[in-house]
XYZ file of C-alpha atoms in Angstrom:
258
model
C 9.064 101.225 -60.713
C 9.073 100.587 -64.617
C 12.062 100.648 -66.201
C 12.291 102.987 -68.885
C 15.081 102.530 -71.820
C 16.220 104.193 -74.874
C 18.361 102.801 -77.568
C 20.087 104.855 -79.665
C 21.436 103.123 -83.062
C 22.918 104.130 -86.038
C 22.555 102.608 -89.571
C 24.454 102.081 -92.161
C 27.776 102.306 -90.641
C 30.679 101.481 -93.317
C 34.264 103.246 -94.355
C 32.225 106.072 -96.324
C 30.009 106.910 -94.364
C 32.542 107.646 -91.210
C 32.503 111.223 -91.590
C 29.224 111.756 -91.407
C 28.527 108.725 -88.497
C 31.526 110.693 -86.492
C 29.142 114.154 -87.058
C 26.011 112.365 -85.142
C 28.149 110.649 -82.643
C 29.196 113.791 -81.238
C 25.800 115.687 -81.222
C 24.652 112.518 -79.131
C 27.247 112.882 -76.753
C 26.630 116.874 -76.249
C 23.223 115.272 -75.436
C 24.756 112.688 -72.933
C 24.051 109.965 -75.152
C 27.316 108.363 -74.912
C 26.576 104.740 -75.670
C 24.891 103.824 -78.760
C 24.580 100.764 -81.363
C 26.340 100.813 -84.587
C 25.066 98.469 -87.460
C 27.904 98.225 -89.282
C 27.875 97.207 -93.138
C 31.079 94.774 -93.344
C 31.422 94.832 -97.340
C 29.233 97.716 -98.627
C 27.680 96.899 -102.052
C 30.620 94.274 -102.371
C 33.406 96.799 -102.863
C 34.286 98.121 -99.466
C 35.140 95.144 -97.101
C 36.010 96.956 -93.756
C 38.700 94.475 -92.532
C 40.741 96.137 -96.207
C 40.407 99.659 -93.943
C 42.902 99.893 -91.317
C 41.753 103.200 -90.142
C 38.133 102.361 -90.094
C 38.544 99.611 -87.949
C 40.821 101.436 -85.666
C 38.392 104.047 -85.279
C 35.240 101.573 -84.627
C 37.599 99.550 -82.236
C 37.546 102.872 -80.647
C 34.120 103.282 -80.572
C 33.682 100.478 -79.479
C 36.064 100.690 -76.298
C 34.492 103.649 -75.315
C 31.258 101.899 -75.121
C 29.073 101.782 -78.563
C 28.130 98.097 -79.609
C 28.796 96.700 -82.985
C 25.913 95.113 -84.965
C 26.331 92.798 -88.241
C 24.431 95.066 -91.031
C 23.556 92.737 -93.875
C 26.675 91.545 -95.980
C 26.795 94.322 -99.068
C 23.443 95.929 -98.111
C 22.085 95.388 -101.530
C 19.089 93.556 -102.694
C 19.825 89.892 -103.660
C 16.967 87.949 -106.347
C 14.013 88.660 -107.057
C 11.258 89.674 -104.682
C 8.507 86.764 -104.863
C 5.110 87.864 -104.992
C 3.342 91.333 -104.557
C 4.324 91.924 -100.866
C 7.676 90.904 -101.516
C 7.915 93.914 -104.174
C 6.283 96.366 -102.259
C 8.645 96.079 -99.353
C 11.772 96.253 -101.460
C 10.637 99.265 -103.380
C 8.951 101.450 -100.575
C 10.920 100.371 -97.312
C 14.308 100.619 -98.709
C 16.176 101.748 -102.088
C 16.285 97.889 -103.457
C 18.417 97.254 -100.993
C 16.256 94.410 -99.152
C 19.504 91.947 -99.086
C 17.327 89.531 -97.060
C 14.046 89.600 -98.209
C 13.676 87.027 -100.872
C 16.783 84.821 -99.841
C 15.976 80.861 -98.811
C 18.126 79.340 -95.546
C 21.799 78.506 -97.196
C 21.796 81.359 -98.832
C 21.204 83.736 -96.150
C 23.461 82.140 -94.097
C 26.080 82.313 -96.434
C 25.817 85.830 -96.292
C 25.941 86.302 -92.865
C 28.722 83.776 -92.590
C 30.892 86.147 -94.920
C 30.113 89.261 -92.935
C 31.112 87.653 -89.797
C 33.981 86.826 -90.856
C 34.956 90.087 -92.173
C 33.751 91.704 -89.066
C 35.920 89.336 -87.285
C 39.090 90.249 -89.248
C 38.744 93.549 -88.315
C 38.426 92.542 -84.343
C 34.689 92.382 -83.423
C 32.327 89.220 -82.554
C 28.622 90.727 -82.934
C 26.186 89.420 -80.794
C 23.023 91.170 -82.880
C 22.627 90.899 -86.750
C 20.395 93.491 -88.452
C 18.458 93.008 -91.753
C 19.507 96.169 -93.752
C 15.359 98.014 -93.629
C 14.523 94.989 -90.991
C 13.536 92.929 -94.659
C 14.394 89.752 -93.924
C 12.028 86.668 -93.943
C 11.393 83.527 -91.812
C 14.705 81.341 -93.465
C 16.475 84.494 -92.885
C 15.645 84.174 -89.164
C 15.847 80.655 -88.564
C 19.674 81.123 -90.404
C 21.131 84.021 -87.675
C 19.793 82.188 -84.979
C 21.178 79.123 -85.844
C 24.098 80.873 -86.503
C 24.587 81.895 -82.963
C 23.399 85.514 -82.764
C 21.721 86.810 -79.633
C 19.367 88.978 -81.136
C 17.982 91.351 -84.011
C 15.013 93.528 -84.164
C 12.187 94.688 -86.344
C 10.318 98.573 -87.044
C 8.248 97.634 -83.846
C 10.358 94.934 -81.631
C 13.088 93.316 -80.438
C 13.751 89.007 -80.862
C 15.730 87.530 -78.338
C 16.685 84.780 -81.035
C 18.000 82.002 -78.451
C 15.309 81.716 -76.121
C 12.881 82.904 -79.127
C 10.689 86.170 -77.428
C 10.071 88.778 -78.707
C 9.332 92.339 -77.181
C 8.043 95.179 -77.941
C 10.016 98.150 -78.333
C 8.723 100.615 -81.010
C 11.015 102.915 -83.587
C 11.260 106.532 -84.166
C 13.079 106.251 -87.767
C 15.421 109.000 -89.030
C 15.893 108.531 -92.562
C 17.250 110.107 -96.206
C 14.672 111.396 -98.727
C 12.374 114.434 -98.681
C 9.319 112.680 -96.944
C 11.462 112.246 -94.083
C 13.241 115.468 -94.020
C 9.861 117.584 -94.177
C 6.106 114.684 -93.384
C 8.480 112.416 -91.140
C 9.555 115.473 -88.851
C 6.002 115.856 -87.817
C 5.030 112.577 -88.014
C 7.891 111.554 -85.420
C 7.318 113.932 -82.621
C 3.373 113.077 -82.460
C 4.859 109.285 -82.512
C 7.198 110.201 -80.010
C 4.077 111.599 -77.270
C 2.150 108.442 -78.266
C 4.819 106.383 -77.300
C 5.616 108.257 -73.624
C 4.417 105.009 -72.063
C 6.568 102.630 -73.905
C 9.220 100.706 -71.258
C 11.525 100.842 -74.502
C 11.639 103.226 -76.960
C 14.593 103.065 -79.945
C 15.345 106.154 -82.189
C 16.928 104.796 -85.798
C 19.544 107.234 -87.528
C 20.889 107.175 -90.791
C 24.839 109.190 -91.527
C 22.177 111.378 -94.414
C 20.247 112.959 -91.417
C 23.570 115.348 -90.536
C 23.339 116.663 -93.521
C 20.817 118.860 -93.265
C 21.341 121.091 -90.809
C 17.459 122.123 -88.970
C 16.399 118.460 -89.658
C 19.275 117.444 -87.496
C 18.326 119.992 -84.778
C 14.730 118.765 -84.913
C 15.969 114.814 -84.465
C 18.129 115.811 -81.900
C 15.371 117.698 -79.861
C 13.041 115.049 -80.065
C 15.996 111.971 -78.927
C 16.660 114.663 -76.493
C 13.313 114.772 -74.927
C 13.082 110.615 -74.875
C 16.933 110.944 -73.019
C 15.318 112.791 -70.215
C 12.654 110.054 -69.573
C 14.835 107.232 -69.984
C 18.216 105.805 -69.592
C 19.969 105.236 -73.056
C 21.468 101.906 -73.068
C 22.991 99.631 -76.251
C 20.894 96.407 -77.826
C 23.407 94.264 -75.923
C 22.901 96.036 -72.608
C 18.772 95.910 -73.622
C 19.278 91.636 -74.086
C 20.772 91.936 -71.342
C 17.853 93.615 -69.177
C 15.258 91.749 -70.623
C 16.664 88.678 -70.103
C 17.691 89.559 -66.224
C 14.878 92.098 -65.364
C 12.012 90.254 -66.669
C 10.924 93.243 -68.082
C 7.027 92.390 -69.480
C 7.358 91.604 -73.358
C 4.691 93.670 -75.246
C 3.562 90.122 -76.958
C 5.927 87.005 -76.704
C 6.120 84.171 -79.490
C 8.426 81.784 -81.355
C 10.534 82.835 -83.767
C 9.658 81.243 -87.388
């Protein structure tokens, strides 16, 4: 029988955005979806390090014991130099709000960065296995830094890297973000995605804390995770490592990781 997963995450996870984070958390539980990943930013545009927040981190330590993984977001989740070259640029400006942190940066640098979050993430009482790119912008040195670093895994729009032993899988993204194109064009342009993608042994459905804020696009997300819950089991990135790596599940395309 093929296994059939769906992961559940949450961007952009930080002490202002809690309110909002809380608001989706408990329309995916009335859904059943009860264990989901948080990417968690650990000093938000360098002003809001979350080990300074004593009731943040109590409430993600709660989270977290009741079964939603922490994920290293980026350091400040803002963009860092200057984008080099043409592609470069037209990531920065069109996949995020300039907020490609690891797009341009070469090796030390990058893993400076991620060093810095650890550690604040640490303070606060987590050790993430996964580190996230904020937008999934991060480029080859980026890569080659988190794994050396010692993180299990990240992910991309399309897939999912298995840093130490170097696969990658496929596991496509419906993505849930701020801005009018997505509250109105990505509506319609998620459900067809989401009937293309029936066959897909892992499917992963991206939110962002601006999506509760707008009431009928919420109910639309939620109808459409709520249709991929019924087809699959929702599971965290740590419990999907996990499955890959014990499973075997087939790996969409394999390769190293540059």
């Amino acid at each position: 029988m093929t296994l059939r997963h769906l992961v559940v995450s949450v961007h952009d996870v930080a002490p202002t955005s809690r309110a909002r984070v809380e608001a989706i958390l408990q329309r995916l539980s009335a859904l059943g979806i009860t264990r989901r990943s948080l990417l968690v930013i650990p000093n938000l545009r360098g002003t809001l390090p979350i080990d300074q927040d004593a009731a943040f981190c109590e409430w993600l330590r709660g989270r977290q014991a009741e079964g939603d993984d922490i994920v290293l977001h980026g350091y400040e989740h803002v963009a860092v130099g200057a984008p080099r070259g043409m592609i470069e640029r037209f990531r920065n400006r069109w996949f995020t709000n300039n907020e490609g942190e690891f797009l341009s940066l070469e090796y030390d640098d990058a893993a400076d960065r991620v060093r810095r979050g650890r550690t604040l993430l640490r303070r606060a009482g987590f050790d993430a296995s996964g580190f996230v790119a904020p937008a999934w912008l991060i480029n080859g040195a980026g890569l080659r830094a988190i794994r050396d670093l010692g993180f299990a895994y990240t992910n991309s729009y399309l897939g999912f890297i298995d840093l130490q032993q170097q696969e990658r899988y496929h596991a496509p993204s419906l993505v849930f973000g701020p801005g009018r194109i997505n509250e109105d064009l990505g509506i319609v342009v998620q459900r067809r995605s989401a009937v293309l993608l029936g066959r897909c042994p892992v499917v992963r459905v991206v939110l962002h804390p601006p999506c509760v804020d707008h009431s009928e696009r919420m109910r639309n997300i939620l109808e459409i995770v709520d249709a991929q819950r019924q087809a699959r089991s929702a599971i965290t990135y740590t419990e999907l490592l996990t499955t890959y790596r014990r499973r075997s599940l087939s790996p969409g395309s394999r390769g190293d990781v540059h």
